[in-house]
Each structure stands twice: as C-alpha cells, then as structure tokens.
C-alpha cells in the first residue's frame, strides 16, 4: 500500500477513465464513483486521463458531469482529456476543463450553443374542438408546452432563458480556456480537431491510443471502471431499455444534427 512505501517515492501513475455520454449523461452515475475511487489513491505527481465521447445533451446533466471532473482539478491532480470522435455542446463543456485536451484529427469539437425545442399540437387540438387547460401559479411556471397555446410573452421568456444559459456556457469555456476568442467560437458551430486546434479550443492532435501508449513508457497505467452488479431480470430490462433509448437517441440526433446542448 501507499502507507507501506513510507518515504520511498513510487512511480507515477496514470488512471484512465472512460466516459461515453448520451443525452441525459447517464454515464455520470459511474463517473462519480470512478473519480471517488481514483482520488482515494491518486497523488499530485499522478495523472487522470479521461477518454470522453459525447455529442452533449441536457444542461443540468452535463453540468453535473462537469462538476465531477472539477473534483479532480480541485485535488490538484493533472487532468488530460482525450476525444477520438466527438465532444460537442455539453461534451465540450466537460472537455474544456482539461489541463491538456487531446483530440483526434477528425474529432468533432464545439457546438457551444443552447437549444430548446417542444413539439406543439395546439392547432391540431383546436381544429378538433379539444380543450387543454393548464392551472398554474407563478407567471412563468409554464411557457412552452406540448398542447397549450404558445404566446408571444411565453416565447420571449424562453428566448431570454436560453440566452442566459448561453452566456453562462460561454463564460464557463472562457474561464477554463482563456486563450480562445469566445465570441468567434460560441456560435453553435462544430469543427474537426485540426480546425479546433487553430482556434485554441484544444491543445494537441493525437488519438487516445497514442496518449495511453506514451503514458505506459513513463508511468504505471490503470483503467478505472465502476461495475454495477445486476440480476438477470435487471440485465434483460436494461437490454430492452437500451434498445428503446438507442432508437430515441438516433431520432433525436437526426432531428437536431449538431445542436445537442
């Protein structure tokens, strides 16, 4: 154990954590446990390497995932984040926290924007003489709804809220990557890794495999994974839920293209 080593300096360790984010950032359930375990062992001379893949999703979910990564930085452990395919929107919110952000040449990076969309069937209901009543307290308790009428005032309020969240997102990126020209990159656009490096959004162009192989030359490398034991019933249920979620995610991505945040 580390205690038994006494004053003898041990070899540097690199702890590898994988994060594959969906719309709801459900992987944060494992991420928080993996970070807790890593921080219980890591020392300041070590390093945490996160292999991150995410097109983004819900604001609060990716806010929590980003806060988990902040725990590493708050403990003064160097944080490297590698992106092989995509870190867009909420995914980039996480990625920009890295002390060293490494991406593959054609990884999709960016989408610093905010999107709110709600299908509205008010006209369909009205056409068929169907009433839809909402009883609420608070002027802005309900703004955009699926079946209610979308008012100009309600729409303006949502637009105002979206702008506030976008401003917070921009400030977040600027705080953690001060070298970027935030007004030029916070347009909701996405760039490939090589373009992102030119805009100072990332630090290096390299695959995660190269990073890990390189780390093995100078450090002991450990992969950290939190596994939840499940019954057969849970596993079968998870397969069904995963199929439904995959179908929904596919529809969502096709509908929204690069607007995932």
Short mmCIF file of C-alpha atoms in Angstrom, two decimals:
data_model
loop_
_atom_site.label_atom_id
_atom_site.label_comp_id
_atom_site.label_asym_id
_atom_site.label_seq_id
_atom_site.Cartn_x
_atom_site.Cartn_y
_atom_site.Cartn_z
CA UNK A 1 0.00 0.00 0.00
CA UNK A 2 0.98 3.67 -0.25
CA UNK A 3 1.38 3.82 3.52
CA UNK A 4 3.86 0.91 3.50
CA UNK A 5 6.04 2.68 0.94
CA UNK A 6 6.90 5.30 3.54
CA UNK A 7 9.24 7.92 2.21
CA UNK A 8 10.13 5.92 -0.90
CA UNK A 9 8.86 7.76 -3.96
CA UNK A 10 6.76 5.48 -6.12
CA UNK A 11 6.45 5.58 -9.90
CA UNK A 12 3.97 7.97 -11.47
CA UNK A 13 0.51 6.52 -12.09
CA UNK A 14 -1.97 7.37 -14.84
CA UNK A 15 -5.59 6.50 -14.10
CA UNK A 16 -7.72 6.01 -17.23
CA UNK A 17 -11.48 6.67 -17.00
CA UNK A 18 -13.93 6.23 -19.88
CA UNK A 19 -16.97 8.47 -20.30
CA UNK A 20 -19.45 7.87 -23.12
CA UNK A 21 -22.24 10.40 -22.75
CA UNK A 22 -25.80 10.12 -24.01
CA UNK A 23 -28.48 12.84 -23.99
CA UNK A 24 -29.09 12.51 -20.25
CA UNK A 25 -25.41 11.92 -19.40
CA UNK A 26 -26.39 8.71 -17.63
CA UNK A 27 -22.74 7.66 -17.51
CA UNK A 28 -22.23 10.21 -14.72
CA UNK A 29 -23.55 7.52 -12.33
CA UNK A 30 -20.37 5.52 -12.90
CA UNK A 31 -18.14 8.56 -13.43
CA UNK A 32 -18.72 9.89 -9.92
CA UNK A 33 -17.78 6.53 -8.38
CA UNK A 34 -14.72 6.14 -10.60
CA UNK A 35 -13.49 9.62 -9.69
CA UNK A 36 -14.06 8.97 -5.98
CA UNK A 37 -12.02 5.76 -6.19
CA UNK A 38 -9.29 7.45 -8.20
CA UNK A 39 -8.97 10.39 -5.83
CA UNK A 40 -8.62 7.99 -2.90
CA UNK A 41 -5.40 6.67 -4.49
CA UNK A 42 -4.00 9.47 -6.68
CA UNK A 43 -1.21 11.82 -5.65
CA UNK A 44 -0.20 15.15 -7.16
CA UNK A 45 2.54 13.59 -9.30
CA UNK A 46 -0.04 11.25 -10.90
CA UNK A 47 -2.43 12.00 -13.75
CA UNK A 48 -6.04 11.25 -14.64
CA UNK A 49 -6.76 10.57 -18.30
CA UNK A 50 -10.43 10.67 -19.35
CA UNK A 51 -11.41 9.21 -22.70
CA UNK A 52 -14.50 11.28 -23.47
CA UNK A 53 -17.10 10.82 -26.18
CA UNK A 54 -20.30 12.88 -26.15
CA UNK A 55 -22.49 14.90 -28.51
CA UNK A 56 -23.96 16.68 -25.47
CA UNK A 57 -27.46 16.74 -24.05
CA UNK A 58 -29.35 18.16 -21.07
CA UNK A 59 -27.85 21.20 -19.39
CA UNK A 60 -28.24 20.03 -15.78
CA UNK A 61 -26.93 16.54 -16.57
CA UNK A 62 -23.75 17.78 -18.24
CA UNK A 63 -23.37 20.42 -15.56
CA UNK A 64 -23.16 17.59 -13.01
CA UNK A 65 -20.74 15.60 -15.17
CA UNK A 66 -18.52 18.68 -15.50
CA UNK A 67 -18.65 19.22 -11.74
CA UNK A 68 -17.37 15.68 -11.24
CA UNK A 69 -14.31 16.48 -13.38
CA UNK A 70 -13.77 19.63 -11.31
CA UNK A 71 -13.19 17.38 -8.31
CA UNK A 72 -10.01 16.15 -9.99
CA UNK A 73 -8.75 19.68 -10.60
CA UNK A 74 -9.68 20.77 -7.07
CA UNK A 75 -7.46 17.96 -5.79
CA UNK A 76 -4.61 19.32 -7.93
CA UNK A 77 -4.31 16.11 -9.96
CA UNK A 78 -3.34 16.83 -13.62
CA UNK A 79 -6.31 16.13 -15.90
CA UNK A 80 -5.88 15.03 -19.51
CA UNK A 81 -8.98 14.55 -21.66
CA UNK A 82 -8.83 12.63 -24.96
CA UNK A 83 -11.53 12.84 -27.61
CA UNK A 84 -11.43 10.42 -30.55
CA UNK A 85 -14.83 11.10 -32.12
CA UNK A 86 -16.92 13.90 -30.64
CA UNK A 87 -17.06 16.37 -27.76
CA UNK A 88 -19.79 18.78 -28.72
CA UNK A 89 -22.01 21.08 -26.68
CA UNK A 90 -22.27 19.55 -23.18
CA UNK A 91 -19.42 17.25 -24.21
CA UNK A 92 -17.21 20.26 -24.84
CA UNK A 93 -18.39 21.78 -21.55
CA UNK A 94 -16.66 18.80 -19.94
CA UNK A 95 -13.68 18.68 -22.30
CA UNK A 96 -12.67 22.31 -21.81
CA UNK A 97 -11.85 21.54 -18.16
CA UNK A 98 -8.77 19.57 -19.19
CA UNK A 99 -5.29 20.75 -18.29
CA UNK A 100 -4.38 19.04 -21.57
CA UNK A 101 -7.08 18.49 -24.18
CA UNK A 102 -6.06 16.00 -26.86
CA UNK A 103 -8.28 15.20 -29.85
CA UNK A 104 -8.07 13.05 -32.96
CA UNK A 105 -7.61 14.93 -36.27
CA UNK A 106 -11.22 14.49 -37.37
CA UNK A 107 -12.97 14.52 -33.99
CA UNK A 108 -15.98 16.86 -33.92
CA UNK A 109 -15.45 19.71 -31.44
CA UNK A 110 -17.59 22.69 -30.42
CA UNK A 111 -21.33 23.33 -30.71
CA UNK A 112 -21.17 25.96 -27.97
CA UNK A 113 -24.83 26.85 -28.14
CA UNK A 114 -28.18 26.18 -26.49
CA UNK A 115 -31.29 24.63 -27.99
CA UNK A 116 -34.85 24.32 -26.69
CA UNK A 117 -37.49 22.64 -28.80
CA UNK A 118 -41.00 21.49 -27.97
CA UNK A 119 -43.45 19.95 -30.45
CA UNK A 120 -46.74 21.81 -30.22
CA UNK A 121 -50.16 20.33 -31.09
CA UNK A 122 -52.33 23.28 -30.05
CA UNK A 123 -53.61 23.92 -33.58
CA UNK A 124 -54.48 20.23 -34.03
CA UNK A 125 -56.49 20.21 -30.79
CA UNK A 126 -58.20 23.46 -31.70
CA UNK A 127 -59.15 22.06 -35.10
CA UNK A 128 -60.86 19.11 -33.42
CA UNK A 129 -62.51 21.25 -30.69
CA UNK A 130 -60.39 19.75 -27.91
CA UNK A 131 -59.74 21.98 -24.91
CA UNK A 132 -56.46 21.79 -22.99
CA UNK A 133 -56.36 23.54 -19.66
CA UNK A 134 -53.30 24.38 -17.56
CA UNK A 135 -53.72 25.59 -13.99
CA UNK A 136 -50.54 27.03 -12.51
CA UNK A 137 -49.26 29.57 -10.02
CA UNK A 138 -46.39 31.82 -10.99
CA UNK A 139 -46.33 33.95 -14.11
CA UNK A 140 -43.72 31.85 -15.88
CA UNK A 141 -44.43 28.41 -14.39
CA UNK A 142 -45.38 27.28 -17.89
CA UNK A 143 -44.07 28.95 -21.04
CA UNK A 144 -43.75 26.46 -23.92
CA UNK A 145 -45.95 23.36 -23.63
CA UNK A 146 -46.78 20.49 -25.95
CA UNK A 147 -50.54 21.09 -26.09
CA UNK A 148 -51.06 24.65 -24.87
CA UNK A 149 -51.03 27.78 -26.99
CA UNK A 150 -47.60 29.34 -27.40
CA UNK A 151 -47.90 33.02 -26.56
CA UNK A 152 -45.53 35.75 -27.63
CA UNK A 153 -44.78 36.53 -23.98
CA UNK A 154 -44.02 32.89 -23.19
CA UNK A 155 -41.77 32.54 -26.23
CA UNK A 156 -39.87 35.72 -25.34
CA UNK A 157 -39.30 34.39 -21.81
CA UNK A 158 -37.86 31.12 -23.11
CA UNK A 159 -35.63 33.04 -25.51
CA UNK A 160 -34.40 35.13 -22.58
CA UNK A 161 -33.67 31.99 -20.53
CA UNK A 162 -31.82 30.37 -23.43
CA UNK A 163 -29.66 33.48 -23.84
CA UNK A 164 -28.79 33.48 -20.14
CA UNK A 165 -27.72 29.82 -20.27
CA UNK A 166 -25.69 30.50 -23.41
CA UNK A 167 -23.90 33.40 -21.68
CA UNK A 168 -23.09 31.13 -18.72
CA UNK A 169 -21.81 28.44 -21.09
CA UNK A 170 -19.61 30.96 -22.88
CA UNK A 171 -18.18 32.24 -19.60
CA UNK A 172 -17.51 28.67 -18.47
CA UNK A 173 -15.48 27.94 -21.60
CA UNK A 174 -13.65 31.27 -21.40
CA UNK A 175 -12.74 30.70 -17.73
CA UNK A 176 -11.24 27.29 -18.44
CA UNK A 177 -9.71 28.07 -21.85
CA UNK A 178 -8.81 31.76 -21.68
CA UNK A 179 -6.84 31.54 -24.93
CA UNK A 180 -9.99 31.20 -27.07
CA UNK A 181 -11.82 34.06 -28.76
CA UNK A 182 -15.14 33.13 -27.19
CA UNK A 183 -17.34 35.28 -29.43
CA UNK A 184 -15.96 33.59 -32.53
CA UNK A 185 -16.35 30.02 -31.30
CA UNK A 186 -19.64 30.29 -29.35
CA UNK A 187 -21.77 30.29 -32.49
CA UNK A 188 -23.08 26.75 -32.20
CA UNK A 189 -20.73 25.63 -34.99
CA UNK A 190 -18.72 22.40 -34.92
CA UNK A 191 -15.15 21.98 -36.17
CA UNK A 192 -12.89 19.00 -36.77
CA UNK A 193 -9.93 18.58 -34.44
CA UNK A 194 -7.36 20.24 -36.70
CA UNK A 195 -9.56 23.34 -37.07
CA UNK A 196 -10.28 23.39 -33.34
CA UNK A 197 -6.54 23.46 -32.59
CA UNK A 198 -6.12 26.51 -34.82
CA UNK A 199 -8.83 28.21 -32.73
CA UNK A 200 -7.05 27.19 -29.46
CA UNK A 201 -10.04 25.07 -28.45
CA UNK A 202 -7.77 22.03 -27.98
CA UNK A 203 -4.08 21.53 -27.19
CA UNK A 204 -2.87 18.54 -29.21
CA UNK A 205 -3.83 16.42 -32.20
CA UNK A 206 -3.44 12.77 -31.26
CA UNK A 207 -5.58 9.70 -30.63
CA UNK A 208 -6.28 8.40 -27.13
CA UNK A 209 -4.40 5.21 -28.02
CA UNK A 210 -1.24 7.19 -28.68
CA UNK A 211 -1.66 9.02 -25.37
CA UNK A 212 -2.04 5.80 -23.40
CA UNK A 213 0.87 4.04 -25.14
CA UNK A 214 3.04 7.09 -24.46
CA UNK A 215 1.93 7.14 -20.82
CA UNK A 216 2.99 3.49 -20.43
CA UNK A 217 6.58 4.49 -21.20
CA UNK A 218 6.90 6.66 -18.11
CA UNK A 219 4.16 5.57 -15.72
CA UNK A 220 2.07 2.71 -14.39
CA UNK A 221 -1.28 2.91 -16.19
CA UNK A 222 -4.52 1.72 -14.58
CA UNK A 223 -8.01 1.66 -16.08
CA UNK A 224 -10.69 2.52 -13.53
CA UNK A 225 -14.19 1.16 -14.09
CA UNK A 226 -17.19 1.05 -11.77
CA UNK A 227 -19.28 -2.05 -12.38
CA UNK A 228 -22.80 -2.41 -11.01
CA UNK A 229 -23.87 -6.00 -10.29
CA UNK A 230 -27.26 -6.74 -11.77
CA UNK A 231 -29.71 -9.63 -11.60
CA UNK A 232 -30.79 -11.46 -14.76
CA UNK A 233 -34.09 -9.55 -14.69
CA UNK A 234 -32.23 -6.24 -14.48
CA UNK A 235 -29.96 -7.23 -17.36
CA UNK A 236 -32.91 -8.19 -19.58
CA UNK A 237 -34.67 -4.95 -18.66
CA UNK A 238 -31.53 -2.97 -19.44
CA UNK A 239 -31.31 -4.58 -22.90
CA UNK A 240 -34.89 -3.53 -23.66
CA UNK A 241 -34.39 -0.02 -22.26
CA UNK A 242 -31.13 0.32 -24.17
CA UNK A 243 -32.83 -0.59 -27.43
CA UNK A 244 -35.58 1.98 -26.88
CA UNK A 245 -33.07 4.63 -25.81
CA UNK A 246 -30.87 3.91 -28.83
CA UNK A 247 -33.88 4.32 -31.14
CA UNK A 248 -34.87 7.59 -29.44
CA UNK A 249 -31.28 8.89 -29.48
CA UNK A 250 -30.97 8.09 -33.18
CA UNK A 251 -34.18 10.01 -33.91
CA UNK A 252 -33.07 12.89 -31.69
CA UNK A 253 -29.67 13.20 -33.34
CA UNK A 254 -31.10 13.09 -36.85
CA UNK A 255 -33.67 15.73 -35.92
CA UNK A 256 -31.21 18.10 -34.26
CA UNK A 257 -27.99 17.43 -36.17
CA UNK A 258 -25.28 19.31 -34.25
CA UNK A 259 -27.48 21.14 -31.75
CA UNK A 260 -27.10 18.87 -28.76
CA UNK A 261 -26.75 21.23 -25.82
#
